[in-house]
Structure formats: structure tokens, C-alpha cells
PDB file of C-alpha atoms in Angstrom:
ATOM      1  CA  UNK A   1     -61.685  -3.169  24.425  1.00 50.00           C
ATOM      2  CA  UNK A   2     -61.043  -0.471  21.822  1.00 53.00           C
ATOM      3  CA  UNK A   3     -57.920   0.573  23.723  1.00 53.00           C
ATOM      4  CA  UNK A   4     -56.568  -3.014  23.743  1.00 57.00           C
ATOM      5  CA  UNK A   5     -57.113  -3.252  19.974  1.00 55.00           C
ATOM      6  CA  UNK A   6     -55.190  -0.009  19.441  1.00 56.00           C
ATOM      7  CA  UNK A   7     -52.248  -1.203  21.580  1.00 57.00           C
ATOM      8  CA  UNK A   8     -52.223  -4.528  19.750  1.00 59.00           C
ATOM      9  CA  UNK A   9     -52.038  -2.768  16.361  1.00 56.00           C
ATOM     10  CA  UNK A  10     -49.172  -0.577  17.531  1.00 56.00           C
ATOM     11  CA  UNK A  11     -47.270  -3.616  18.821  1.00 57.00           C
ATOM     12  CA  UNK A  12     -47.794  -5.355  15.475  1.00 58.00           C
ATOM     13  CA  UNK A  13     -46.485  -2.300  13.579  1.00 54.00           C
ATOM     14  CA  UNK A  14     -43.429  -2.120  15.860  1.00 55.00           C
ATOM     15  CA  UNK A  15     -42.762  -5.838  15.397  1.00 55.00           C
ATOM     16  CA  UNK A  16     -42.908  -5.495  11.596  1.00 58.00           C
ATOM     17  CA  UNK A  17     -40.466  -2.583  11.762  1.00 57.00           C
ATOM     18  CA  UNK A  18     -37.971  -4.685  13.738  1.00 53.00           C
ATOM     19  CA  UNK A  19     -38.326  -7.536  11.232  1.00 58.00           C
ATOM     20  CA  UNK A  20     -37.501  -5.206   8.331  1.00 56.00           C
ATOM     21  CA  UNK A  21     -34.448  -3.793  10.109  1.00 54.00           C
ATOM     22  CA  UNK A  22     -33.241  -7.290  11.026  1.00 50.00           C
ATOM     23  CA  UNK A  23     -33.466  -8.413   7.394  1.00 54.00           C
ATOM     24  CA  UNK A  24     -31.443  -5.395   6.281  1.00 51.00           C
ATOM     25  CA  UNK A  25     -28.751  -6.245   8.829  1.00 51.00           C
ATOM     26  CA  UNK A  26     -28.636  -9.866   7.676  1.00 49.00           C
ATOM     27  CA  UNK A  27     -28.151  -8.721   4.106  1.00 49.00           C
ATOM     28  CA  UNK A  28     -25.025  -6.802   5.048  1.00 48.00           C
ATOM     29  CA  UNK A  29     -23.294  -9.571   7.011  1.00 50.00           C
ATOM     30  CA  UNK A  30     -19.708 -10.444   6.026  1.00 49.00           C
ATOM     31  CA  UNK A  31     -18.105 -13.886   6.092  1.00 53.00           C
ATOM     32  CA  UNK A  32     -15.915 -13.621   9.198  1.00 56.00           C
ATOM     33  CA  UNK A  33     -13.344 -16.108   7.837  1.00 59.00           C
ATOM     34  CA  UNK A  34     -12.575 -13.711   5.006  1.00 63.00           C
ATOM     35  CA  UNK A  35     -11.883 -10.820   7.359  1.00 62.00           C
ATOM     36  CA  UNK A  36      -9.040 -12.594   9.214  1.00 68.00           C
ATOM     37  CA  UNK A  37      -5.391 -12.709   8.189  1.00 71.00           C
ATOM     38  CA  UNK A  38      -3.807 -16.180   7.779  1.00 67.00           C
ATOM     39  CA  UNK A  39      -6.766 -18.143   9.168  1.00 64.00           C
ATOM     40  CA  UNK A  40      -5.038 -21.398   8.145  1.00 59.00           C
ATOM     41  CA  UNK A  41      -1.873 -20.681  10.155  1.00 55.00           C
ATOM     42  CA  UNK A  42      -1.337 -22.550  13.418  1.00 56.00           C
ATOM     43  CA  UNK A  43       1.441 -21.933  15.945  1.00 60.00           C
ATOM     44  CA  UNK A  44       4.700 -22.575  14.096  1.00 56.00           C
ATOM     45  CA  UNK A  45       8.267 -21.474  13.528  1.00 58.00           C
ATOM     46  CA  UNK A  46       8.615 -20.234   9.976  1.00 56.00           C
ATOM     47  CA  UNK A  47      11.885 -20.042   8.090  1.00 63.00           C
ATOM     48  CA  UNK A  48      12.963 -16.643   6.852  1.00 59.00           C
ATOM     49  CA  UNK A  49      11.930 -15.788   3.337  1.00 58.00           C
ATOM     50  CA  UNK A  50      15.006 -16.800   1.342  1.00 59.00           C
ATOM     51  CA  UNK A  51      13.850 -15.201  -1.892  1.00 63.00           C
ATOM     52  CA  UNK A  52      16.501 -12.579  -2.696  1.00 67.00           C
ATOM     53  CA  UNK A  53      15.301  -8.972  -2.747  1.00 76.00           C
ATOM     54  CA  UNK A  54      16.883  -7.214  -5.694  1.00 82.00           C
ATOM     55  CA  UNK A  55      15.800  -3.605  -5.949  1.00 88.00           C
ATOM     56  CA  UNK A  56      17.581  -2.233  -8.984  1.00 91.00           C
ATOM     57  CA  UNK A  57      18.085   1.351 -10.069  1.00 94.00           C
ATOM     58  CA  UNK A  58      15.848   2.462 -12.927  1.00 93.00           C
ATOM     59  CA  UNK A  59      15.474   5.591 -15.066  1.00 92.00           C
ATOM     60  CA  UNK A  60      13.961   8.541 -13.167  1.00 91.00           C
ATOM     61  CA  UNK A  61      15.211   7.245  -9.811  1.00 93.00           C
ATOM     62  CA  UNK A  62      16.866   9.751  -7.470  1.00 92.00           C
ATOM     63  CA  UNK A  63      20.106   8.617  -5.842  1.00 93.00           C
ATOM     64  CA  UNK A  64      21.955  10.083  -2.886  1.00 92.00           C
ATOM     65  CA  UNK A  65      25.706   9.403  -3.238  1.00 94.00           C
ATOM     66  CA  UNK A  66      28.105  10.426  -0.468  1.00 93.00           C
ATOM     67  CA  UNK A  67      31.865   9.836  -0.607  1.00 95.00           C
ATOM     68  CA  UNK A  68      34.328   9.989   2.291  1.00 94.00           C
ATOM     69  CA  UNK A  69      38.021   9.168   2.646  1.00 94.00           C
ATOM     70  CA  UNK A  70      41.078   9.900   4.787  1.00 91.00           C
ATOM     71  CA  UNK A  71      41.674  13.033   2.719  1.00 92.00           C
ATOM     72  CA  UNK A  72      38.720  15.410   3.217  1.00 90.00           C
ATOM     73  CA  UNK A  73      40.123  17.941   0.761  1.00 92.00           C
ATOM     74  CA  UNK A  74      40.388  15.415  -2.070  1.00 92.00           C
ATOM     75  CA  UNK A  75      36.973  14.053  -1.194  1.00 93.00           C
ATOM     76  CA  UNK A  76      35.240  17.408  -1.279  1.00 91.00           C
ATOM     77  CA  UNK A  77      34.933  17.531  -5.064  1.00 91.00           C
ATOM     78  CA  UNK A  78      32.826  14.333  -5.063  1.00 91.00           C
ATOM     79  CA  UNK A  79      30.297  15.863  -2.682  1.00 88.00           C
ATOM     80  CA  UNK A  80      29.738  19.205  -4.379  1.00 76.00           C
ATOM     81  CA  UNK A  81      26.085  20.330  -4.319  1.00 61.00           C
ATOM     82  CA  UNK A  82      25.863  20.234  -8.109  1.00 49.00           C
ATOM     83  CA  UNK A  83      23.224  17.542  -8.151  1.00 52.00           C
ATOM     84  CA  UNK A  84      19.648  17.754  -9.388  1.00 52.00           C
ATOM     85  CA  UNK A  85      17.114  18.603  -6.688  1.00 51.00           C
ATOM     86  CA  UNK A  86      13.932  16.585  -6.302  1.00 50.00           C
ATOM     87  CA  UNK A  87      10.847  18.167  -4.734  1.00 50.00           C
ATOM     88  CA  UNK A  88       8.367  16.181  -2.677  1.00 48.00           C
ATOM     89  CA  UNK A  89       5.375  16.972  -0.512  1.00 43.00           C
ATOM     90  CA  UNK A  90       5.345  16.250   3.192  1.00 41.00           C
ATOM     91  CA  UNK A  91       2.308  15.152   5.177  1.00 40.00           C
ATOM     92  CA  UNK A  92       1.428  18.736   6.076  1.00 41.00           C
ATOM     93  CA  UNK A  93       1.675  19.835   2.439  1.00 41.00           C
ATOM     94  CA  UNK A  94       5.033  21.623   2.657  1.00 43.00           C
ATOM     95  CA  UNK A  95       7.491  21.221  -0.223  1.00 47.00           C
ATOM     96  CA  UNK A  96      10.710  19.467   0.696  1.00 49.00           C
ATOM     97  CA  UNK A  97      13.840  19.425  -1.448  1.00 52.00           C
ATOM     98  CA  UNK A  98      16.425  16.677  -1.359  1.00 59.00           C
ATOM     99  CA  UNK A  99      19.664  16.711  -3.359  1.00 75.00           C
ATOM    100  CA  UNK A 100      20.195  13.673  -5.505  1.00 87.00           C
ATOM    101  CA  UNK A 101      21.400  12.338  -8.827  1.00 92.00           C
ATOM    102  CA  UNK A 102      18.551  11.944 -11.307  1.00 92.00           C
ATOM    103  CA  UNK A 103      18.933   8.803 -13.440  1.00 93.00           C
ATOM    104  CA  UNK A 104      18.228   9.839 -17.036  1.00 93.00           C
ATOM    105  CA  UNK A 105      16.202   7.946 -19.617  1.00 92.00           C
ATOM    106  CA  UNK A 106      19.330   6.093 -20.754  1.00 94.00           C
ATOM    107  CA  UNK A 107      19.961   4.866 -17.201  1.00 95.00           C
ATOM    108  CA  UNK A 108      22.993   7.078 -16.569  1.00 96.00           C
ATOM    109  CA  UNK A 109      24.072   9.740 -14.073  1.00 94.00           C
ATOM    110  CA  UNK A 110      26.708  12.462 -14.307  1.00 93.00           C
ATOM    111  CA  UNK A 111      29.148  12.016 -11.435  1.00 93.00           C
ATOM    112  CA  UNK A 112      31.941  14.508 -10.589  1.00 92.00           C
ATOM    113  CA  UNK A 113      35.317  13.664 -12.175  1.00 93.00           C
ATOM    114  CA  UNK A 114      34.183  10.162 -13.207  1.00 94.00           C
ATOM    115  CA  UNK A 115      31.714  11.626 -15.702  1.00 93.00           C
ATOM    116  CA  UNK A 116      28.802   9.575 -17.084  1.00 95.00           C
ATOM    117  CA  UNK A 117      28.162   6.317 -15.241  1.00 95.00           C
ATOM    118  CA  UNK A 118      25.726   3.575 -16.251  1.00 96.00           C
ATOM    119  CA  UNK A 119      23.640   2.820 -13.164  1.00 96.00           C
ATOM    120  CA  UNK A 120      20.390   1.358 -14.485  1.00 94.00           C
ATOM    121  CA  UNK A 121      19.957  -2.341 -13.694  1.00 93.00           C
ATOM    122  CA  UNK A 122      22.346  -2.249 -10.732  1.00 95.00           C
ATOM    123  CA  UNK A 123      21.405  -2.503  -7.080  1.00 94.00           C
ATOM    124  CA  UNK A 124      22.605   0.316  -4.839  1.00 94.00           C
ATOM    125  CA  UNK A 125      25.200  -2.076  -3.387  1.00 94.00           C
ATOM    126  CA  UNK A 126      26.485  -3.033  -6.845  1.00 96.00           C
ATOM    127  CA  UNK A 127      26.698   0.647  -7.774  1.00 97.00           C
ATOM    128  CA  UNK A 128      28.560   1.396  -4.533  1.00 96.00           C
ATOM    129  CA  UNK A 129      31.165  -1.242  -5.440  1.00 97.00           C
ATOM    130  CA  UNK A 130      31.408   0.093  -8.999  1.00 97.00           C
ATOM    131  CA  UNK A 131      32.063   3.696  -7.942  1.00 96.00           C
ATOM    132  CA  UNK A 132      34.492   2.615  -5.197  1.00 97.00           C
ATOM    133  CA  UNK A 133      36.514   0.572  -7.698  1.00 96.00           C
ATOM    134  CA  UNK A 134      36.539   3.453 -10.188  1.00 96.00           C
ATOM    135  CA  UNK A 135      37.864   5.867  -7.568  1.00 95.00           C
ATOM    136  CA  UNK A 136      40.593   3.437  -6.518  1.00 95.00           C
ATOM    137  CA  UNK A 137      41.552   2.293 -10.025  1.00 95.00           C
ATOM    138  CA  UNK A 138      41.990   5.871 -11.226  1.00 94.00           C
ATOM    139  CA  UNK A 139      43.852   6.682  -7.996  1.00 93.00           C
ATOM    140  CA  UNK A 140      41.525   9.543  -7.191  1.00 94.00           C
ATOM    141  CA  UNK A 141      41.081   8.531  -3.538  1.00 94.00           C
ATOM    142  CA  UNK A 142      42.681   6.127  -1.088  1.00 92.00           C
ATOM    143  CA  UNK A 143      40.328   3.770   0.726  1.00 93.00           C
ATOM    144  CA  UNK A 144      37.167   5.663  -0.239  1.00 95.00           C
ATOM    145  CA  UNK A 145      33.858   4.938   1.465  1.00 95.00           C
ATOM    146  CA  UNK A 146      30.804   5.334  -0.764  1.00 96.00           C
ATOM    147  CA  UNK A 147      27.256   5.437   0.650  1.00 94.00           C
ATOM    148  CA  UNK A 148      24.313   5.236  -1.746  1.00 94.00           C
ATOM    149  CA  UNK A 149      20.615   5.543  -0.977  1.00 92.00           C
ATOM    150  CA  UNK A 150      17.563   5.657  -3.207  1.00 93.00           C
ATOM    151  CA  UNK A 151      15.630   8.774  -2.241  1.00 91.00           C
ATOM    152  CA  UNK A 152      12.404   8.068  -4.120  1.00 92.00           C
ATOM    153  CA  UNK A 153      11.748   4.525  -2.857  1.00 94.00           C
ATOM    154  CA  UNK A 154       7.998   4.533  -2.274  1.00 94.00           C
ATOM    155  CA  UNK A 155       4.917   2.327  -2.542  1.00 96.00           C
ATOM    156  CA  UNK A 156       1.274   3.345  -2.961  1.00 97.00           C
ATOM    157  CA  UNK A 157      -1.574   1.741  -1.002  1.00 97.00           C
ATOM    158  CA  UNK A 158      -5.061   2.355  -2.394  1.00 96.00           C
ATOM    159  CA  UNK A 159      -8.638   1.089  -2.115  1.00 95.00           C
ATOM    160  CA  UNK A 160     -10.388  -0.293   0.977  1.00 95.00           C
ATOM    161  CA  UNK A 161      -7.827   0.748   3.588  1.00 96.00           C
ATOM    162  CA  UNK A 162      -8.328   3.214   6.418  1.00 95.00           C
ATOM    163  CA  UNK A 163      -5.865   5.773   5.017  1.00 95.00           C
ATOM    164  CA  UNK A 164      -4.945   5.414   1.328  1.00 96.00           C
ATOM    165  CA  UNK A 165      -1.433   6.778   1.103  1.00 95.00           C
ATOM    166  CA  UNK A 166       1.967   6.862  -0.570  1.00 96.00           C
ATOM    167  CA  UNK A 167       4.544   5.347   1.788  1.00 95.00           C
ATOM    168  CA  UNK A 168       8.130   6.635   1.588  1.00 94.00           C
ATOM    169  CA  UNK A 169      10.640   3.920   2.508  1.00 93.00           C
ATOM    170  CA  UNK A 170      14.017   5.303   3.684  1.00 90.00           C
ATOM    171  CA  UNK A 171      15.299   1.797   4.518  1.00 89.00           C
ATOM    172  CA  UNK A 172      14.543   0.563   0.957  1.00 90.00           C
ATOM    173  CA  UNK A 173      12.869  -2.518   2.415  1.00 92.00           C
ATOM    174  CA  UNK A 174       9.185  -2.924   3.266  1.00 94.00           C
ATOM    175  CA  UNK A 175       6.831  -5.885   3.395  1.00 94.00           C
ATOM    176  CA  UNK A 176       3.260  -5.949   2.106  1.00 95.00           C
ATOM    177  CA  UNK A 177       1.977  -6.238   5.681  1.00 94.00           C
ATOM    178  CA  UNK A 178       3.998  -3.222   6.827  1.00 95.00           C
ATOM    179  CA  UNK A 179       2.663  -1.131   3.952  1.00 96.00           C
ATOM    180  CA  UNK A 180      -0.926  -2.089   4.802  1.00 96.00           C
ATOM    181  CA  UNK A 181      -0.272  -1.280   8.462  1.00 95.00           C
ATOM    182  CA  UNK A 182       1.031   2.181   7.575  1.00 96.00           C
ATOM    183  CA  UNK A 183      -2.155   2.714   5.552  1.00 95.00           C
ATOM    184  CA  UNK A 184      -4.274   1.946   8.626  1.00 95.00           C
ATOM    185  CA  UNK A 185      -4.986  -1.708   7.711  1.00 94.00           C
ATOM    186  CA  UNK A 186      -7.660  -3.142   5.419  1.00 95.00           C
ATOM    187  CA  UNK A 187     -11.192  -2.147   6.422  1.00 94.00           C
ATOM    188  CA  UNK A 188     -13.904  -4.689   7.237  1.00 91.00           C
ATOM    189  CA  UNK A 189     -15.171  -4.187   3.682  1.00 91.00           C
ATOM    190  CA  UNK A 190     -11.845  -4.975   1.982  1.00 93.00           C
ATOM    191  CA  UNK A 191     -11.145  -8.270   0.208  1.00 92.00           C
ATOM    192  CA  UNK A 192      -8.181  -9.772   2.040  1.00 92.00           C
ATOM    193  CA  UNK A 193      -8.261 -12.831  -0.227  1.00 91.00           C
ATOM    194  CA  UNK A 194      -7.681 -10.840  -3.425  1.00 92.00           C
ATOM    195  CA  UNK A 195      -5.222  -8.006  -2.786  1.00 95.00           C
ATOM    196  CA  UNK A 196      -3.727  -6.705  -6.038  1.00 96.00           C
ATOM    197  CA  UNK A 197      -0.078  -5.730  -6.454  1.00 97.00           C
ATOM    198  CA  UNK A 198       0.894  -3.822  -9.597  1.00 96.00           C
ATOM    199  CA  UNK A 199       4.612  -3.859 -10.372  1.00 95.00           C
ATOM    200  CA  UNK A 200       6.482  -2.454 -13.354  1.00 90.00           C
ATOM    201  CA  UNK A 201       9.791  -4.011 -14.385  1.00 84.00           C
ATOM    202  CA  UNK A 202      11.683  -3.426 -17.629  1.00 79.00           C
ATOM    203  CA  UNK A 203       8.758  -1.516 -19.078  1.00 81.00           C
ATOM    204  CA  UNK A 204       6.313  -4.371 -18.382  1.00 89.00           C
ATOM    205  CA  UNK A 205       3.497  -4.066 -15.840  1.00 92.00           C
ATOM    206  CA  UNK A 206       2.872  -7.205 -13.789  1.00 93.00           C
ATOM    207  CA  UNK A 207      -0.299  -7.780 -11.777  1.00 95.00           C
ATOM    208  CA  UNK A 208      -0.297 -10.285  -8.917  1.00 95.00           C
ATOM    209  CA  UNK A 209      -3.260 -11.299  -6.738  1.00 95.00           C
ATOM    210  CA  UNK A 210      -2.416 -12.118  -3.115  1.00 93.00           C
ATOM    211  CA  UNK A 211      -4.587 -14.091  -0.669  1.00 93.00           C
ATOM    212  CA  UNK A 212      -3.942 -12.719   2.828  1.00 92.00           C
ATOM    213  CA  UNK A 213      -6.341 -15.260   4.320  1.00 89.00           C
ATOM    214  CA  UNK A 214      -3.613 -17.800   3.546  1.00 86.00           C
ATOM    215  CA  UNK A 215      -0.181 -18.064   5.160  1.00 83.00           C
ATOM    216  CA  UNK A 216       1.391 -18.748   1.740  1.00 85.00           C
ATOM    217  CA  UNK A 217       2.191 -15.027   1.527  1.00 86.00           C
ATOM    218  CA  UNK A 218       5.219 -15.660   3.784  1.00 85.00           C
ATOM    219  CA  UNK A 219       6.882 -17.643   0.975  1.00 85.00           C
ATOM    220  CA  UNK A 220       5.823 -15.360  -1.854  1.00 88.00           C
ATOM    221  CA  UNK A 221       8.244 -13.219  -3.849  1.00 89.00           C
ATOM    222  CA  UNK A 222       5.702 -10.435  -3.341  1.00 92.00           C
ATOM    223  CA  UNK A 223       6.022 -10.520   0.459  1.00 93.00           C
ATOM    224  CA  UNK A 224       8.542  -7.690   0.158  1.00 94.00           C
ATOM    225  CA  UNK A 225       7.503  -4.807  -2.060  1.00 95.00           C
ATOM    226  CA  UNK A 226       9.658  -2.998  -4.589  1.00 94.00           C
ATOM    227  CA  UNK A 227       9.943   0.695  -5.319  1.00 93.00           C
ATOM    228  CA  UNK A 228       6.875   2.150  -7.066  1.00 93.00           C
ATOM    229  CA  UNK A 229       4.727  -0.929  -6.355  1.00 96.00           C
ATOM    230  CA  UNK A 230       1.011  -0.193  -6.124  1.00 97.00           C
ATOM    231  CA  UNK A 231      -1.113  -2.146  -3.622  1.00 97.00           C
ATOM    232  CA  UNK A 232      -4.850  -2.073  -4.309  1.00 97.00           C
ATOM    233  CA  UNK A 233      -7.514  -3.541  -2.001  1.00 96.00           C
ATOM    234  CA  UNK A 234     -10.895  -4.192  -3.624  1.00 94.00           C
ATOM    235  CA  UNK A 235     -14.207  -3.695  -1.830  1.00 92.00           C
ATOM    236  CA  UNK A 236     -16.091  -6.914  -1.060  1.00 84.00           C
ATOM    237  CA  UNK A 237     -19.578  -7.782  -2.294  1.00 74.00           C
ATOM    238  CA  UNK A 238     -21.170  -6.768   1.012  1.00 66.00           C
ATOM    239  CA  UNK A 239     -19.975  -3.182   0.621  1.00 58.00           C
ATOM    240  CA  UNK A 240     -20.893  -2.932  -3.061  1.00 53.00           C
ATOM    241  CA  UNK A 241     -24.287  -4.604  -2.622  1.00 56.00           C
ATOM    242  CA  UNK A 242     -24.975  -2.731   0.600  1.00 55.00           C
ATOM    243  CA  UNK A 243     -24.237   0.698  -0.848  1.00 50.00           C
ATOM    244  CA  UNK A 244     -26.266  -0.049  -3.976  1.00 50.00           C
ATOM    245  CA  UNK A 245     -29.141  -1.610  -2.052  1.00 48.00           C
ATOM    246  CA  UNK A 246     -29.175   1.147   0.536  1.00 49.00           C
ATOM    247  CA  UNK A 247     -29.263   3.929  -2.027  1.00 55.00           C
ATOM    248  CA  UNK A 248     -32.112   2.208  -3.883  1.00 55.00           C
ATOM    249  CA  UNK A 249     -34.190   0.726  -1.077  1.00 57.00           C
ATOM    250  CA  UNK A 250     -33.771   3.162   1.798  1.00 59.00           C
ATOM    251  CA  UNK A 251     -36.063   5.863   0.364  1.00 63.00           C
ATOM    252  CA  UNK A 252     -38.648   3.216  -0.522  1.00 62.00           C
ATOM    253  CA  UNK A 253     -38.512   1.605   2.932  1.00 62.00           C
ATOM    254  CA  UNK A 254     -38.774   4.938   4.720  1.00 60.00           C
ATOM    255  CA  UNK A 255     -41.732   5.954   2.547  1.00 62.00           C
ATOM    256  CA  UNK A 256     -43.426   2.596   3.154  1.00 59.00           C
ATOM    257  CA  UNK A 257     -42.893   2.814   6.913  1.00 59.00           C
ATOM    258  CA  UNK A 258     -44.218   6.380   6.976  1.00 61.00           C
ATOM    259  CA  UNK A 259     -47.240   5.385   4.917  1.00 52.00           C
ATOM    260  CA  UNK A 260     -47.842   2.353   7.137  1.00 57.00           C
ATOM    261  CA  UNK A 261     -47.613   4.461  10.276  1.00 57.00           C
ATOM    262  CA  UNK A 262     -50.220   6.904   8.899  1.00 58.00           C
ATOM    263  CA  UNK A 263     -52.602   4.057   7.959  1.00 57.00           C
ATOM    264  CA  UNK A 264     -52.202   2.360  11.357  1.00 56.00           C
ATOM    265  CA  UNK A 265     -52.700   5.663  13.159  1.00 56.00           C
ATOM    266  CA  UNK A 266     -55.953   6.312  11.285  1.00 57.00           C
ATOM    267  CA  UNK A 267     -57.226   2.759  11.773  1.00 56.00           C
ATOM    268  CA  UNK A 268     -56.742   2.768  15.507  1.00 53.00           C
ATOM    269  CA  UNK A 269     -58.335   6.218  15.986  1.00 55.00           C
TER     270      UNK A 269
END
């Protein structure tokens, strides 16, 4: 009889332990609807985003400008390595150097023969046309081909993503979803319905909140990111409450369970 009573007490203690663990798990549950992208989107054919993407050159940008023509000798002067060099860090920590024209605080660059050129506020395509026309108008080259790329086009992805990172964009075009994918996607604890995009234009910082639970992002002007945009994913309440609750309650719960185990052990002896 005494043995049955002891086994019954141990079963009761084990049952109470499971109840406590189950309650802790319930407290950390996340609303599954808020963890899914575009949960309101059914099968459909969506029109392309017709909002024009206008990435303009700004002070402190680094531009790569290459000129070619039918006369390589005449062209050579426009491709002299007299440009400013920009240093950047690769993934493995090595320093890389890329030649490029640094746009000064006044929005200008110093270009061979043509001298100072105002580039700020122009897209790379508009600048390409401007330099091409200058070379032809001044009869410096015949049928010149000008290729311009922005070397420091990058976006930063921070917060509740698997790999917070700075994404370099050689193509000068990247969507919000691509940037998040390159950062390893939003974690289960990230708020997909309140993703923050910080964008600076003309000296003014703009903050936009994006709901990735909704398919409206496909028609948003923020679907495509611009150079130097910052994407920040906030942690949801489950993560914040869970980490706070765990740090406060875990030592108490463990102490209580240990104390309970000692009491039960002494009672059943």
C-alpha cells in the first residue's frame, strides 16, 4: 500500500511538471497568419509594377565611367586610371579597391578633358546621354559609347532576419523581397506586417512601414529599393515577451521544481 502511495505521488509530480511546461509553450505561440507572406493573395496574374524606378546620382556616390569609340587612341585619354579609388570589404574581410569617380559635396565629378560635370540629380542613363553629347558636340570622339555604373549601390537589411547584412547590388535594381532573401529571410520572430524601410532623399529621411502579409506590396513604390535604403525587421511580441519572461521566470520555475521534488521525495520515503 505504501509503495502504491509513493508511485501515485511521483505520477502527480510528473503530471504537474508537464502542465507547467505546456503552459510555457502556449505562452510563446505565434499567430500563424502573421508569419506568412501575402496570405490574402489567391492565384492571379498580376500586372508589372509600372511605378518608374528613378535611382539618381547623389553626393558621395562612386561612378564607373568607361568610354569606347572607333578610335582607341583618342579614347584612351578618357579611360586613364586617374580616378579616386574606393575601398570596400569583401565577405571574407579582405579589402577590395575599385576605381571610380567620387561625386563631391556639390554633386560634381572631374572628368578628363571635359572638366567638371554636374551629375547629382541625374540617373546613370541621363548622365550617359549627357557625356555622350558633350563628346560629340566638342568633336572629341566620333560615335562614342559611354557605359556608366554606380559602384556603391547597396542596401542594408537589419533586425529579425537570419543574416543581417549589407547587400551590394551590381545590377542597380533589387526588390524588397530579394533583399530579404539575400539576408536569409525573416525569422519566425520577425514582424512581417510592419517591416520598416528608411530612405534618404534630398537630405530628408523618409520612413515607410510595409505589410508583407498583404499583397499590396506588389503595387507599392517601395517594392523596389533604392541605393542606401535600410530595411529593418522588428521582433514580434512573442520574442520580446518570451525572452523577458524566460529570463525572469526560468530560475524561479527551476527552483520551485527542485524544491517540489525534494519535498515529494521526503514525503514518500
